[in-house]
């Protein structure tokens, strides 16, 4: 074989090897795993990572250079829990690094596109979820029309004035906007309305708080049948001391006692009737899901209970302004909300819902709030009366004109004596 023939043979073998290698390279991309499924190498910011990066920058492999010339985009790694959406979702046959520059760094640049869009979607979804939980304050000037809309839909003051004027028109002694000392924080707070009505030696005191609610975010009271142990209320029975307070051997430190009235079908809170055990405001946000909470209403009815604390101490001396030597007082905390904003849902004792929730104008909530006193016996406010604007109108009329209500809330003196009234024990 001549030298020329030998050279032609070698060139032919070289072309065959090159064609086979190219075929293998073209099919290799389909056999590769996702870039994210491969080994991630050393952890970031480690010394080993730094040495590896320095070596790669100093001696870039031929395969990395070929990948750089091909100009492919990196595919997405497998996502970790809580990570941002993936940048890409296709196979690739190159490596992450190109010409000594990190593809990750390129993806995080503002002009990268896919990764930046994923992070933007994550930030947007987070901000939307937060906006559904709390309304953001807009830095825009409030106009007269805005205030008129507020007064027409969410004004507590208008509701307070309605209750106050209604009470006075029915003959109640009423005050509006006074202050009391909160029994928990020991700080002055303002009450909405206080109203009382007296008949002979009996008196009913109302501590009323008002809250204007939207019909799109009403108050729902969940109720169950009242048990016998909750079918009662306390009455303060004050009386003239039977001995001189300056005689330590015969003096009584207290001039009033607490009488427990009820635990029967003929009293103010009969057993078996539905009574509230939980309250919540329910609405929907812009995406259609439910929004629930009770902070707005809870603050109001706890103020009504706090206002009762001061009335207790006052009731212990009502006998001094009476022609009789004894006096009985019932103290009732009241919450008033807007019309159409009060709903009830009734449950059986086993937790099964009875019927559908329905709108109402009145509901009772068992609170069992105990008040301790150094100057007298303990007192318990057992129930909170909840009414709409229409419901409180009927309630005030009932106190003013219904003798049966007085007999259930404050029985006559003869019955009070049977419960333990009539002077120091």
mmCIF file of C-alpha atoms in Angstrom:
data_model
loop_
_atom_site.group_PDB
_atom_site.id
_atom_site.type_symbol
_atom_site.label_atom_id
_atom_site.label_comp_id
_atom_site.label_asym_id
_atom_site.label_seq_id
_atom_site.Cartn_x
_atom_site.Cartn_y
_atom_site.Cartn_z
ATOM 1 C CA UNK A 1 0.000 0.000 0.000
ATOM 2 C CA UNK A 2 1.369 3.318 -0.998
ATOM 3 C CA UNK A 3 1.754 6.192 1.375
ATOM 4 C CA UNK A 4 -1.059 8.094 -0.353
ATOM 5 C CA UNK A 5 -3.501 5.222 0.086
ATOM 6 C CA UNK A 6 -2.578 4.919 3.753
ATOM 7 C CA UNK A 7 -3.328 8.609 4.372
ATOM 8 C CA UNK A 8 -6.733 8.331 2.645
ATOM 9 C CA UNK A 9 -7.591 5.344 4.811
ATOM 10 C CA UNK A 10 -6.717 7.216 8.015
ATOM 11 C CA UNK A 11 -8.807 10.228 6.950
ATOM 12 C CA UNK A 12 -11.810 7.953 6.290
ATOM 13 C CA UNK A 13 -11.521 6.331 9.701
ATOM 14 C CA UNK A 14 -11.319 9.762 11.317
ATOM 15 C CA UNK A 15 -14.514 10.917 9.540
ATOM 16 C CA UNK A 16 -16.352 7.761 10.716
ATOM 17 C CA UNK A 17 -15.282 8.328 14.330
ATOM 18 C CA UNK A 18 -16.334 11.983 14.160
ATOM 19 C CA UNK A 19 -19.761 11.097 12.729
ATOM 20 C CA UNK A 20 -20.328 8.482 15.477
ATOM 21 C CA UNK A 21 -19.285 10.918 18.182
ATOM 22 C CA UNK A 22 -21.616 13.627 16.822
ATOM 23 C CA UNK A 23 -24.495 11.135 16.774
ATOM 24 C CA UNK A 24 -23.851 10.216 20.399
ATOM 25 C CA UNK A 25 -23.690 13.893 21.387
ATOM 26 C CA UNK A 26 -27.005 14.633 19.665
ATOM 27 C CA UNK A 27 -28.780 11.803 21.483
ATOM 28 C CA UNK A 28 -27.115 12.478 24.849
ATOM 29 C CA UNK A 29 -29.409 15.431 25.648
ATOM 30 C CA UNK A 30 -32.434 13.134 25.643
ATOM 31 C CA UNK A 31 -30.774 10.796 28.128
ATOM 32 C CA UNK A 32 -29.746 13.531 30.575
ATOM 33 C CA UNK A 33 -31.505 14.237 33.848
ATOM 34 C CA UNK A 34 -32.855 17.643 34.790
ATOM 35 C CA UNK A 35 -30.097 19.945 35.889
ATOM 36 C CA UNK A 36 -31.762 20.222 39.304
ATOM 37 C CA UNK A 37 -31.779 16.415 39.699
ATOM 38 C CA UNK A 38 -27.983 16.217 39.549
ATOM 39 C CA UNK A 39 -25.674 16.611 42.473
ATOM 40 C CA UNK A 40 -25.703 20.170 43.785
ATOM 41 C CA UNK A 41 -22.030 19.997 44.750
ATOM 42 C CA UNK A 42 -20.672 21.726 47.827
ATOM 43 C CA UNK A 43 -22.942 23.905 49.923
ATOM 44 C CA UNK A 44 -22.872 27.662 49.180
ATOM 45 C CA UNK A 45 -20.399 29.883 51.023
ATOM 46 C CA UNK A 46 -18.267 26.926 52.093
ATOM 47 C CA UNK A 47 -14.476 26.784 51.696
ATOM 48 C CA UNK A 48 -14.793 23.772 49.430
ATOM 49 C CA UNK A 49 -17.203 25.742 47.222
ATOM 50 C CA UNK A 50 -14.749 28.623 47.008
ATOM 51 C CA UNK A 51 -11.871 26.327 45.994
ATOM 52 C CA UNK A 52 -14.072 24.598 43.426
ATOM 53 C CA UNK A 53 -15.189 27.891 41.915
ATOM 54 C CA UNK A 54 -11.602 29.175 41.749
ATOM 55 C CA UNK A 55 -10.430 25.993 40.004
ATOM 56 C CA UNK A 56 -13.247 26.120 37.455
ATOM 57 C CA UNK A 57 -12.516 29.755 36.659
ATOM 58 C CA UNK A 58 -8.849 28.967 36.187
ATOM 59 C CA UNK A 59 -9.327 25.880 33.999
ATOM 60 C CA UNK A 60 -12.675 25.818 32.255
ATOM 61 C CA UNK A 61 -13.478 22.378 30.805
ATOM 62 C CA UNK A 62 -13.999 21.795 27.107
ATOM 63 C CA UNK A 63 -17.593 20.682 27.693
ATOM 64 C CA UNK A 64 -18.364 23.959 29.489
ATOM 65 C CA UNK A 65 -16.934 25.938 26.584
ATOM 66 C CA UNK A 66 -19.005 23.934 24.127
ATOM 67 C CA UNK A 67 -22.122 24.599 26.212
ATOM 68 C CA UNK A 68 -21.324 28.314 26.182
ATOM 69 C CA UNK A 69 -21.031 28.314 22.425
ATOM 70 C CA UNK A 70 -24.340 26.433 22.103
ATOM 71 C CA UNK A 71 -26.029 29.258 24.028
ATOM 72 C CA UNK A 72 -28.647 27.027 25.787
ATOM 73 C CA UNK A 73 -30.680 28.191 28.802
ATOM 74 C CA UNK A 74 -30.470 26.311 32.122
ATOM 75 C CA UNK A 75 -33.432 24.147 33.140
ATOM 76 C CA UNK A 76 -35.180 24.435 36.482
ATOM 77 C CA UNK A 77 -33.936 22.495 39.519
ATOM 78 C CA UNK A 78 -36.355 20.542 41.624
ATOM 79 C CA UNK A 79 -38.149 22.980 43.915
ATOM 80 C CA UNK A 80 -37.608 22.914 47.609
ATOM 81 C CA UNK A 81 -40.581 23.317 49.940
ATOM 82 C CA UNK A 82 -41.591 26.972 50.070
ATOM 83 C CA UNK A 83 -39.298 27.954 47.168
ATOM 84 C CA UNK A 84 -40.228 30.370 44.380
ATOM 85 C CA UNK A 85 -41.655 28.964 41.103
ATOM 86 C CA UNK A 86 -39.131 27.371 38.751
ATOM 87 C CA UNK A 87 -37.386 29.439 36.102
ATOM 88 C CA UNK A 88 -37.487 26.837 33.301
ATOM 89 C CA UNK A 89 -39.078 23.445 32.811
ATOM 90 C CA UNK A 90 -37.158 21.841 29.906
ATOM 91 C CA UNK A 91 -34.204 19.513 29.506
ATOM 92 C CA UNK A 92 -30.779 20.815 28.666
ATOM 93 C CA UNK A 93 -27.510 19.206 27.712
ATOM 94 C CA UNK A 94 -25.146 21.795 29.076
ATOM 95 C CA UNK A 95 -23.884 22.839 32.489
ATOM 96 C CA UNK A 96 -24.826 25.684 34.790
ATOM 97 C CA UNK A 97 -21.656 27.643 34.343
ATOM 98 C CA UNK A 98 -20.806 29.312 31.045
ATOM 99 C CA UNK A 99 -17.506 31.017 30.384
ATOM 100 C CA UNK A 100 -16.806 31.352 34.145
ATOM 101 C CA UNK A 101 -20.096 33.196 34.793
ATOM 102 C CA UNK A 102 -22.896 31.630 36.859
ATOM 103 C CA UNK A 103 -26.191 31.019 35.102
ATOM 104 C CA UNK A 104 -27.943 31.514 38.440
ATOM 105 C CA UNK A 105 -26.539 35.009 38.678
ATOM 106 C CA UNK A 106 -27.780 35.697 35.156
ATOM 107 C CA UNK A 107 -31.253 34.433 36.033
ATOM 108 C CA UNK A 108 -31.488 36.742 39.047
ATOM 109 C CA UNK A 109 -30.649 39.872 37.059
ATOM 110 C CA UNK A 110 -33.571 42.234 36.285
ATOM 111 C CA UNK A 111 -33.438 41.288 32.603
ATOM 112 C CA UNK A 112 -33.490 37.541 33.325
ATOM 113 C CA UNK A 113 -37.235 37.112 32.911
ATOM 114 C CA UNK A 114 -38.334 33.650 34.128
ATOM 115 C CA UNK A 115 -36.902 33.630 37.682
ATOM 116 C CA UNK A 116 -37.760 37.261 38.260
ATOM 117 C CA UNK A 117 -41.329 36.633 37.126
ATOM 118 C CA UNK A 118 -41.637 33.710 39.558
ATOM 119 C CA UNK A 119 -40.486 35.849 42.468
ATOM 120 C CA UNK A 120 -42.885 38.599 41.410
ATOM 121 C CA UNK A 121 -45.791 36.135 41.405
ATOM 122 C CA UNK A 122 -44.841 35.005 44.922
ATOM 123 C CA UNK A 123 -44.684 38.590 46.199
ATOM 124 C CA UNK A 124 -47.994 39.421 44.534
ATOM 125 C CA UNK A 125 -49.804 36.428 46.053
ATOM 126 C CA UNK A 126 -48.428 37.283 49.484
ATOM 127 C CA UNK A 127 -49.511 40.909 49.260
ATOM 128 C CA UNK A 128 -53.000 39.897 48.107
ATOM 129 C CA UNK A 129 -53.438 37.539 51.055
ATOM 130 C CA UNK A 130 -52.369 40.257 53.466
ATOM 131 C CA UNK A 131 -54.687 42.810 51.882
ATOM 132 C CA UNK A 132 -57.633 40.483 52.386
ATOM 133 C CA UNK A 133 -56.880 40.388 56.117
ATOM 134 C CA UNK A 134 -56.452 44.074 56.761
ATOM 135 C CA UNK A 135 -57.527 47.186 54.906
ATOM 136 C CA UNK A 136 -54.722 49.525 53.964
ATOM 137 C CA UNK A 137 -55.040 53.201 54.753
ATOM 138 C CA UNK A 138 -54.986 55.357 51.621
ATOM 139 C CA UNK A 139 -53.131 58.640 51.819
ATOM 140 C CA UNK A 140 -55.942 60.571 50.169
ATOM 141 C CA UNK A 141 -57.884 63.504 51.498
ATOM 142 C CA UNK A 142 -61.317 62.695 52.940
ATOM 143 C CA UNK A 143 -64.149 64.691 51.387
ATOM 144 C CA UNK A 144 -67.516 65.761 52.751
ATOM 145 C CA UNK A 145 -69.170 63.036 50.669
ATOM 146 C CA UNK A 146 -66.918 60.406 52.265
ATOM 147 C CA UNK A 147 -67.898 61.540 55.755
ATOM 148 C CA UNK A 148 -71.573 61.543 54.811
ATOM 149 C CA UNK A 149 -71.245 57.954 53.606
ATOM 150 C CA UNK A 150 -69.514 56.991 56.864
ATOM 151 C CA UNK A 151 -72.211 58.638 58.984
ATOM 152 C CA UNK A 152 -74.910 56.843 57.010
ATOM 153 C CA UNK A 153 -73.372 53.363 57.239
ATOM 154 C CA UNK A 154 -70.890 53.033 60.121
ATOM 155 C CA UNK A 155 -71.621 55.796 62.626
ATOM 156 C CA UNK A 156 -71.793 54.502 66.229
ATOM 157 C CA UNK A 157 -72.652 57.980 67.504
ATOM 158 C CA UNK A 158 -75.969 58.107 65.657
ATOM 159 C CA UNK A 159 -76.922 54.746 67.172
ATOM 160 C CA UNK A 160 -76.004 56.005 70.649
ATOM 161 C CA UNK A 161 -78.169 59.112 70.225
ATOM 162 C CA UNK A 162 -81.099 56.998 69.082
ATOM 163 C CA UNK A 163 -80.898 54.780 72.184
ATOM 164 C CA UNK A 164 -80.396 57.767 74.488
ATOM 165 C CA UNK A 165 -83.321 59.759 73.098
ATOM 166 C CA UNK A 166 -85.578 56.691 73.057
ATOM 167 C CA UNK A 167 -84.816 55.921 76.714
ATOM 168 C CA UNK A 168 -85.535 59.483 77.796
ATOM 169 C CA UNK A 169 -88.794 59.585 75.858
ATOM 170 C CA UNK A 170 -89.996 56.481 77.733
ATOM 171 C CA UNK A 171 -89.240 57.918 81.162
ATOM 172 C CA UNK A 172 -85.797 56.441 81.842
ATOM 173 C CA UNK A 173 -83.163 58.423 83.685
ATOM 174 C CA UNK A 174 -80.411 58.320 81.048
ATOM 175 C CA UNK A 175 -76.886 59.674 80.611
ATOM 176 C CA UNK A 176 -74.787 59.687 77.456
ATOM 177 C CA UNK A 177 -71.009 59.674 77.063
ATOM 178 C CA UNK A 178 -69.828 59.635 80.669
ATOM 179 C CA UNK A 179 -66.682 57.949 81.975
ATOM 180 C CA UNK A 180 -65.910 55.111 84.349
ATOM 181 C CA UNK A 181 -62.753 53.429 85.620
ATOM 182 C CA UNK A 182 -62.069 50.133 83.878
ATOM 183 C CA UNK A 183 -61.825 47.401 86.557
ATOM 184 C CA UNK A 184 -59.010 45.621 84.702
ATOM 185 C CA UNK A 185 -56.769 48.397 83.329
ATOM 186 C CA UNK A 186 -57.703 50.911 86.066
ATOM 187 C CA UNK A 187 -57.879 53.594 83.374
ATOM 188 C CA UNK A 188 -60.795 55.923 82.581
ATOM 189 C CA UNK A 189 -63.026 54.780 79.730
ATOM 190 C CA UNK A 190 -66.101 56.298 78.153
ATOM 191 C CA UNK A 191 -69.422 54.502 78.156
ATOM 192 C CA UNK A 192 -72.091 55.037 75.502
ATOM 193 C CA UNK A 193 -75.396 55.126 77.384
ATOM 194 C CA UNK A 194 -76.589 54.352 80.892
ATOM 195 C CA UNK A 195 -80.303 54.204 81.628
ATOM 196 C CA UNK A 196 -82.343 53.253 84.693
ATOM 197 C CA UNK A 197 -85.952 53.063 85.701
ATOM 198 C CA UNK A 198 -87.333 52.776 89.228
ATOM 199 C CA UNK A 199 -90.602 51.425 90.616
ATOM 200 C CA UNK A 200 -91.120 51.673 94.367
ATOM 201 C CA UNK A 201 -88.143 49.926 95.982
ATOM 202 C CA UNK A 202 -87.006 48.257 92.752
ATOM 203 C CA UNK A 203 -84.731 49.541 90.013
ATOM 204 C CA UNK A 204 -83.333 48.283 86.690
ATOM 205 C CA UNK A 205 -79.966 49.654 85.541
ATOM 206 C CA UNK A 206 -78.818 49.254 81.917
ATOM 207 C CA UNK A 207 -75.183 49.576 80.778
ATOM 208 C CA UNK A 208 -75.558 50.037 77.006
ATOM 209 C CA UNK A 209 -72.854 49.976 74.337
ATOM 210 C CA UNK A 210 -73.573 50.592 70.639
ATOM 211 C CA UNK A 211 -71.786 49.291 67.546
ATOM 212 C CA UNK A 212 -72.809 50.090 63.982
ATOM 213 C CA UNK A 213 -72.246 46.994 61.828
ATOM 214 C CA UNK A 214 -72.482 46.513 58.074
ATOM 215 C CA UNK A 215 -74.937 43.931 56.778
ATOM 216 C CA UNK A 216 -72.056 42.565 54.683
ATOM 217 C CA UNK A 217 -70.187 41.750 57.912
ATOM 218 C CA UNK A 218 -72.928 40.889 60.449
ATOM 219 C CA UNK A 219 -72.730 39.379 63.927
ATOM 220 C CA UNK A 220 -73.565 35.668 64.223
ATOM 221 C CA UNK A 221 -74.493 34.282 67.668
ATOM 222 C CA UNK A 222 -74.199 30.499 68.057
ATOM 223 C CA UNK A 223 -76.741 29.175 70.569
ATOM 224 C CA UNK A 224 -77.546 25.991 72.496
ATOM 225 C CA UNK A 225 -80.347 25.186 74.976
ATOM 226 C CA UNK A 226 -79.721 26.818 78.349
ATOM 227 C CA UNK A 227 -78.918 24.388 81.172
ATOM 228 C CA UNK A 228 -80.432 24.764 84.660
ATOM 229 C CA UNK A 229 -77.123 25.942 86.185
ATOM 230 C CA UNK A 230 -77.190 29.010 83.898
ATOM 231 C CA UNK A 231 -80.860 29.853 84.476
ATOM 232 C CA UNK A 232 -80.428 32.643 87.017
ATOM 233 C CA UNK A 233 -79.393 36.253 87.555
ATOM 234 C CA UNK A 234 -78.127 38.260 90.501
ATOM 235 C CA UNK A 235 -79.975 41.080 92.235
ATOM 236 C CA UNK A 236 -78.324 43.555 94.596
ATOM 237 C CA UNK A 237 -80.374 43.943 97.758
ATOM 238 C CA UNK A 238 -79.284 46.961 99.796
ATOM 239 C CA UNK A 239 -80.645 47.841 103.225
ATOM 240 C CA UNK A 240 -80.263 50.143 106.198
ATOM 241 C CA UNK A 241 -77.718 48.935 108.769
ATOM 242 C CA UNK A 242 -79.358 47.483 111.875
ATOM 243 C CA UNK A 243 -76.667 48.785 114.224
ATOM 244 C CA UNK A 244 -74.295 51.717 114.564
ATOM 245 C CA UNK A 245 -71.212 51.459 112.341
ATOM 246 C CA UNK A 246 -69.169 52.862 115.227
ATOM 247 C CA UNK A 247 -69.916 49.854 117.463
ATOM 248 C CA UNK A 248 -67.400 47.161 116.432
ATOM 249 C CA UNK A 249 -69.295 44.437 118.295
ATOM 250 C CA UNK A 250 -72.596 44.826 116.457
ATOM 251 C CA UNK A 251 -71.796 46.697 113.255
ATOM 252 C CA UNK A 252 -72.238 45.071 109.854
ATOM 253 C CA UNK A 253 -69.497 45.839 107.361
ATOM 254 C CA UNK A 254 -71.889 45.425 104.412
ATOM 255 C CA UNK A 255 -75.141 47.238 103.711
ATOM 256 C CA UNK A 256 -76.106 45.031 100.753
ATOM 257 C CA UNK A 257 -76.119 41.421 99.672
ATOM 258 C CA UNK A 258 -76.419 39.492 96.419
ATOM 259 C CA UNK A 259 -79.594 37.516 95.825
ATOM 260 C CA UNK A 260 -79.696 34.729 93.256
ATOM 261 C CA UNK A 261 -82.979 34.941 91.345
ATOM 262 C CA UNK A 262 -84.093 32.223 88.968
ATOM 263 C CA UNK A 263 -83.352 28.598 88.208
ATOM 264 C CA UNK A 264 -86.974 28.136 87.214
ATOM 265 C CA UNK A 265 -89.335 28.525 84.213
ATOM 266 C CA UNK A 266 -90.943 31.744 85.518
ATOM 267 C CA UNK A 267 -87.815 33.866 85.734
ATOM 268 C CA UNK A 268 -85.785 36.094 83.442
ATOM 269 C CA UNK A 269 -83.615 33.358 81.888
ATOM 270 C CA UNK A 270 -85.587 30.077 81.826
ATOM 271 C CA UNK A 271 -83.817 26.755 81.382
ATOM 272 C CA UNK A 272 -84.220 25.134 77.967
ATOM 273 C CA UNK A 273 -84.360 28.356 75.963
ATOM 274 C CA UNK A 274 -81.610 28.989 73.438
ATOM 275 C CA UNK A 275 -78.702 31.080 74.744
ATOM 276 C CA UNK A 276 -75.595 32.251 72.918
ATOM 277 C CA UNK A 277 -72.220 30.698 73.652
ATOM 278 C CA UNK A 278 -70.071 32.194 70.886
ATOM 279 C CA UNK A 279 -70.088 35.256 68.636
ATOM 280 C CA UNK A 280 -68.359 35.923 65.328
ATOM 281 C CA UNK A 281 -68.645 38.386 62.452
ATOM 282 C CA UNK A 282 -68.786 36.709 59.049
ATOM 283 C CA UNK A 283 -68.206 38.176 55.591
ATOM 284 C CA UNK A 284 -66.526 37.474 52.260
ATOM 285 C CA UNK A 285 -63.412 39.046 50.769
ATOM 286 C CA UNK A 286 -62.929 40.100 47.144
ATOM 287 C CA UNK A 287 -61.924 36.601 45.996
ATOM 288 C CA UNK A 288 -65.062 35.021 47.442
ATOM 289 C CA UNK A 289 -63.565 33.345 50.512
ATOM 290 C CA UNK A 290 -64.817 33.845 54.059
ATOM 291 C CA UNK A 291 -63.513 36.455 56.477
ATOM 292 C CA UNK A 292 -64.381 36.007 60.166
ATOM 293 C CA UNK A 293 -63.536 37.757 63.428
ATOM 294 C CA UNK A 294 -65.131 39.350 66.468
ATOM 295 C CA UNK A 295 -62.662 42.001 67.648
ATOM 296 C CA UNK A 296 -64.965 44.936 66.817
ATOM 297 C CA UNK A 297 -67.923 43.547 68.767
ATOM 298 C CA UNK A 298 -65.852 41.991 71.550
ATOM 299 C CA UNK A 299 -64.376 45.346 72.538
ATOM 300 C CA UNK A 300 -67.854 46.827 72.803
ATOM 301 C CA UNK A 301 -69.531 44.183 74.910
ATOM 302 C CA UNK A 302 -66.564 43.963 77.270
ATOM 303 C CA UNK A 303 -67.004 47.714 77.782
ATOM 304 C CA UNK A 304 -70.617 47.079 78.749
ATOM 305 C CA UNK A 305 -69.455 44.529 81.319
ATOM 306 C CA UNK A 306 -66.811 46.956 82.580
ATOM 307 C CA UNK A 307 -69.422 49.677 82.986
ATOM 308 C CA UNK A 308 -71.490 47.339 85.194
ATOM 309 C CA UNK A 309 -68.655 47.218 87.747
ATOM 310 C CA UNK A 310 -69.183 50.842 88.775
ATOM 311 C CA UNK A 311 -72.957 50.387 88.894
ATOM 312 C CA UNK A 312 -72.541 47.558 91.412
ATOM 313 C CA UNK A 313 -70.905 49.790 94.006
ATOM 314 C CA UNK A 314 -73.520 52.488 93.425
ATOM 315 C CA UNK A 315 -76.374 50.023 93.892
ATOM 316 C CA UNK A 316 -75.168 49.174 97.390
ATOM 317 C CA UNK A 317 -76.307 52.579 98.662
ATOM 318 C CA UNK A 318 -79.601 53.070 96.788
ATOM 319 C CA UNK A 319 -81.540 52.455 99.997
ATOM 320 C CA UNK A 320 -80.286 55.827 101.280
ATOM 321 C CA UNK A 321 -82.381 57.695 98.692
ATOM 322 C CA UNK A 322 -85.463 55.575 99.291
ATOM 323 C CA UNK A 323 -88.288 55.974 101.765
ATOM 324 C CA UNK A 324 -87.922 52.266 102.480
ATOM 325 C CA UNK A 325 -85.100 50.672 104.450
ATOM 326 C CA UNK A 326 -84.328 48.232 101.615
ATOM 327 C CA UNK A 327 -83.870 48.426 97.872
ATOM 328 C CA UNK A 328 -83.439 45.855 95.051
ATOM 329 C CA UNK A 329 -81.513 46.505 91.819
ATOM 330 C CA UNK A 330 -81.050 44.430 88.660
ATOM 331 C CA UNK A 331 -78.039 45.275 86.459
ATOM 332 C CA UNK A 332 -78.210 44.313 82.781
ATOM 333 C CA UNK A 333 -75.381 44.806 80.233
ATOM 334 C CA UNK A 334 -76.689 45.553 76.727
ATOM 335 C CA UNK A 335 -75.096 45.621 73.254
ATOM 336 C CA UNK A 336 -76.945 47.361 70.386
ATOM 337 C CA UNK A 337 -76.031 46.759 66.713
ATOM 338 C CA UNK A 338 -77.474 47.933 63.400
ATOM 339 C CA UNK A 339 -80.670 46.557 61.907
ATOM 340 C CA UNK A 340 -80.095 43.546 59.686
ATOM 341 C CA UNK A 341 -76.698 42.826 61.257
ATOM 342 C CA UNK A 342 -77.688 40.217 63.887
ATOM 343 C CA UNK A 343 -78.000 36.498 63.073
ATOM 344 C CA UNK A 344 -78.416 33.372 65.202
ATOM 345 C CA UNK A 345 -77.510 29.727 64.550
ATOM 346 C CA UNK A 346 -79.060 27.131 66.864
ATOM 347 C CA UNK A 347 -77.329 23.891 67.835
ATOM 348 C CA UNK A 348 -78.473 20.753 69.621
ATOM 349 C CA UNK A 349 -76.550 19.525 72.648
ATOM 350 C CA UNK A 350 -74.682 17.025 70.449
ATOM 351 C CA UNK A 351 -73.447 19.819 68.142
ATOM 352 C CA UNK A 352 -75.880 19.260 65.262
ATOM 353 C CA UNK A 353 -77.112 22.473 63.618
ATOM 354 C CA UNK A 354 -80.874 22.889 63.933
ATOM 355 C CA UNK A 355 -82.282 24.568 60.867
ATOM 356 C CA UNK A 356 -80.663 27.398 58.945
ATOM 357 C CA UNK A 357 -79.146 30.557 60.466
ATOM 358 C CA UNK A 358 -81.706 33.347 60.592
ATOM 359 C CA UNK A 359 -81.854 37.063 61.181
ATOM 360 C CA UNK A 360 -83.228 38.296 64.486
ATOM 361 C CA UNK A 361 -83.620 41.485 66.479
ATOM 362 C CA UNK A 362 -82.537 40.092 69.862
ATOM 363 C CA UNK A 363 -80.319 37.413 71.356
ATOM 364 C CA UNK A 364 -78.881 36.534 74.748
ATOM 365 C CA UNK A 365 -75.249 35.590 75.332
ATOM 366 C CA UNK A 366 -74.197 33.784 78.508
ATOM 367 C CA UNK A 367 -71.104 35.518 79.898
ATOM 368 C CA UNK A 368 -71.004 34.598 83.610
ATOM 369 C CA UNK A 369 -68.847 37.610 84.473
ATOM 370 C CA UNK A 370 -67.908 37.583 88.179
ATOM 371 C CA UNK A 371 -67.192 40.816 90.037
ATOM 372 C CA UNK A 372 -65.304 40.720 93.315
ATOM 373 C CA UNK A 373 -65.661 43.540 95.818
ATOM 374 C CA UNK A 374 -63.962 44.417 99.102
ATOM 375 C CA UNK A 375 -67.011 46.422 100.124
ATOM 376 C CA UNK A 376 -69.654 43.789 99.508
ATOM 377 C CA UNK A 377 -70.506 40.263 98.369
ATOM 378 C CA UNK A 378 -69.520 39.019 94.897
ATOM 379 C CA UNK A 379 -71.834 39.759 91.993
ATOM 380 C CA UNK A 380 -72.243 37.932 88.662
ATOM 381 C CA UNK A 381 -73.552 39.387 85.406
ATOM 382 C CA UNK A 382 -74.841 36.177 83.868
ATOM 383 C CA UNK A 383 -76.142 37.328 80.462
ATOM 384 C CA UNK A 384 -75.430 39.974 77.835
ATOM 385 C CA UNK A 385 -78.516 41.300 76.032
ATOM 386 C CA UNK A 386 -77.868 41.844 72.301
ATOM 387 C CA UNK A 387 -80.371 43.866 70.251
ATOM 388 C CA UNK A 388 -80.639 45.553 66.905
ATOM 389 C CA UNK A 389 -81.880 49.137 66.665
ATOM 390 C CA UNK A 390 -85.411 47.817 66.241
ATOM 391 C CA UNK A 391 -84.976 45.256 69.002
ATOM 392 C CA UNK A 392 -83.721 47.720 71.626
ATOM 393 C CA UNK A 393 -86.737 49.913 70.909
ATOM 394 C CA UNK A 394 -89.023 47.018 71.863
ATOM 395 C CA UNK A 395 -86.856 46.126 74.882
ATOM 396 C CA UNK A 396 -87.028 49.637 76.339
ATOM 397 C CA UNK A 397 -90.787 49.733 75.762
ATOM 398 C CA UNK A 398 -91.093 46.406 77.545
ATOM 399 C CA UNK A 399 -89.287 47.686 80.631
ATOM 400 C CA UNK A 400 -91.371 50.855 80.634
ATOM 401 C CA UNK A 401 -94.779 49.181 80.306
ATOM 402 C CA UNK A 402 -94.611 45.424 80.951
ATOM 403 C CA UNK A 403 -95.302 44.520 84.579
ATOM 404 C CA UNK A 404 -94.469 40.877 83.898
ATOM 405 C CA UNK A 405 -90.889 41.782 83.031
ATOM 406 C CA UNK A 406 -90.483 43.492 86.394
ATOM 407 C CA UNK A 407 -91.829 40.476 88.218
ATOM 408 C CA UNK A 408 -89.296 38.200 86.529
ATOM 409 C CA UNK A 409 -86.321 40.555 86.806
ATOM 410 C CA UNK A 410 -87.165 41.970 90.257
ATOM 411 C CA UNK A 411 -89.792 40.017 92.184
ATOM 412 C CA UNK A 412 -91.842 41.898 94.789
ATOM 413 C CA UNK A 413 -90.410 42.481 98.246
ATOM 414 C CA UNK A 414 -92.184 39.482 99.733
ATOM 415 C CA UNK A 415 -90.522 37.147 97.226
ATOM 416 C CA UNK A 416 -87.150 38.884 97.654
ATOM 417 C CA UNK A 417 -87.356 38.144 101.395
ATOM 418 C CA UNK A 418 -87.880 34.499 100.507
ATOM 419 C CA UNK A 419 -84.624 34.580 98.492
ATOM 420 C CA UNK A 420 -82.737 35.937 101.506
ATOM 421 C CA UNK A 421 -83.438 39.665 101.485
ATOM 422 C CA UNK A 422 -84.596 41.735 104.395
ATOM 423 C CA UNK A 423 -81.461 42.772 106.247
ATOM 424 C CA UNK A 424 -78.163 41.284 107.317
ATOM 425 C CA UNK A 425 -77.988 37.561 107.646
#
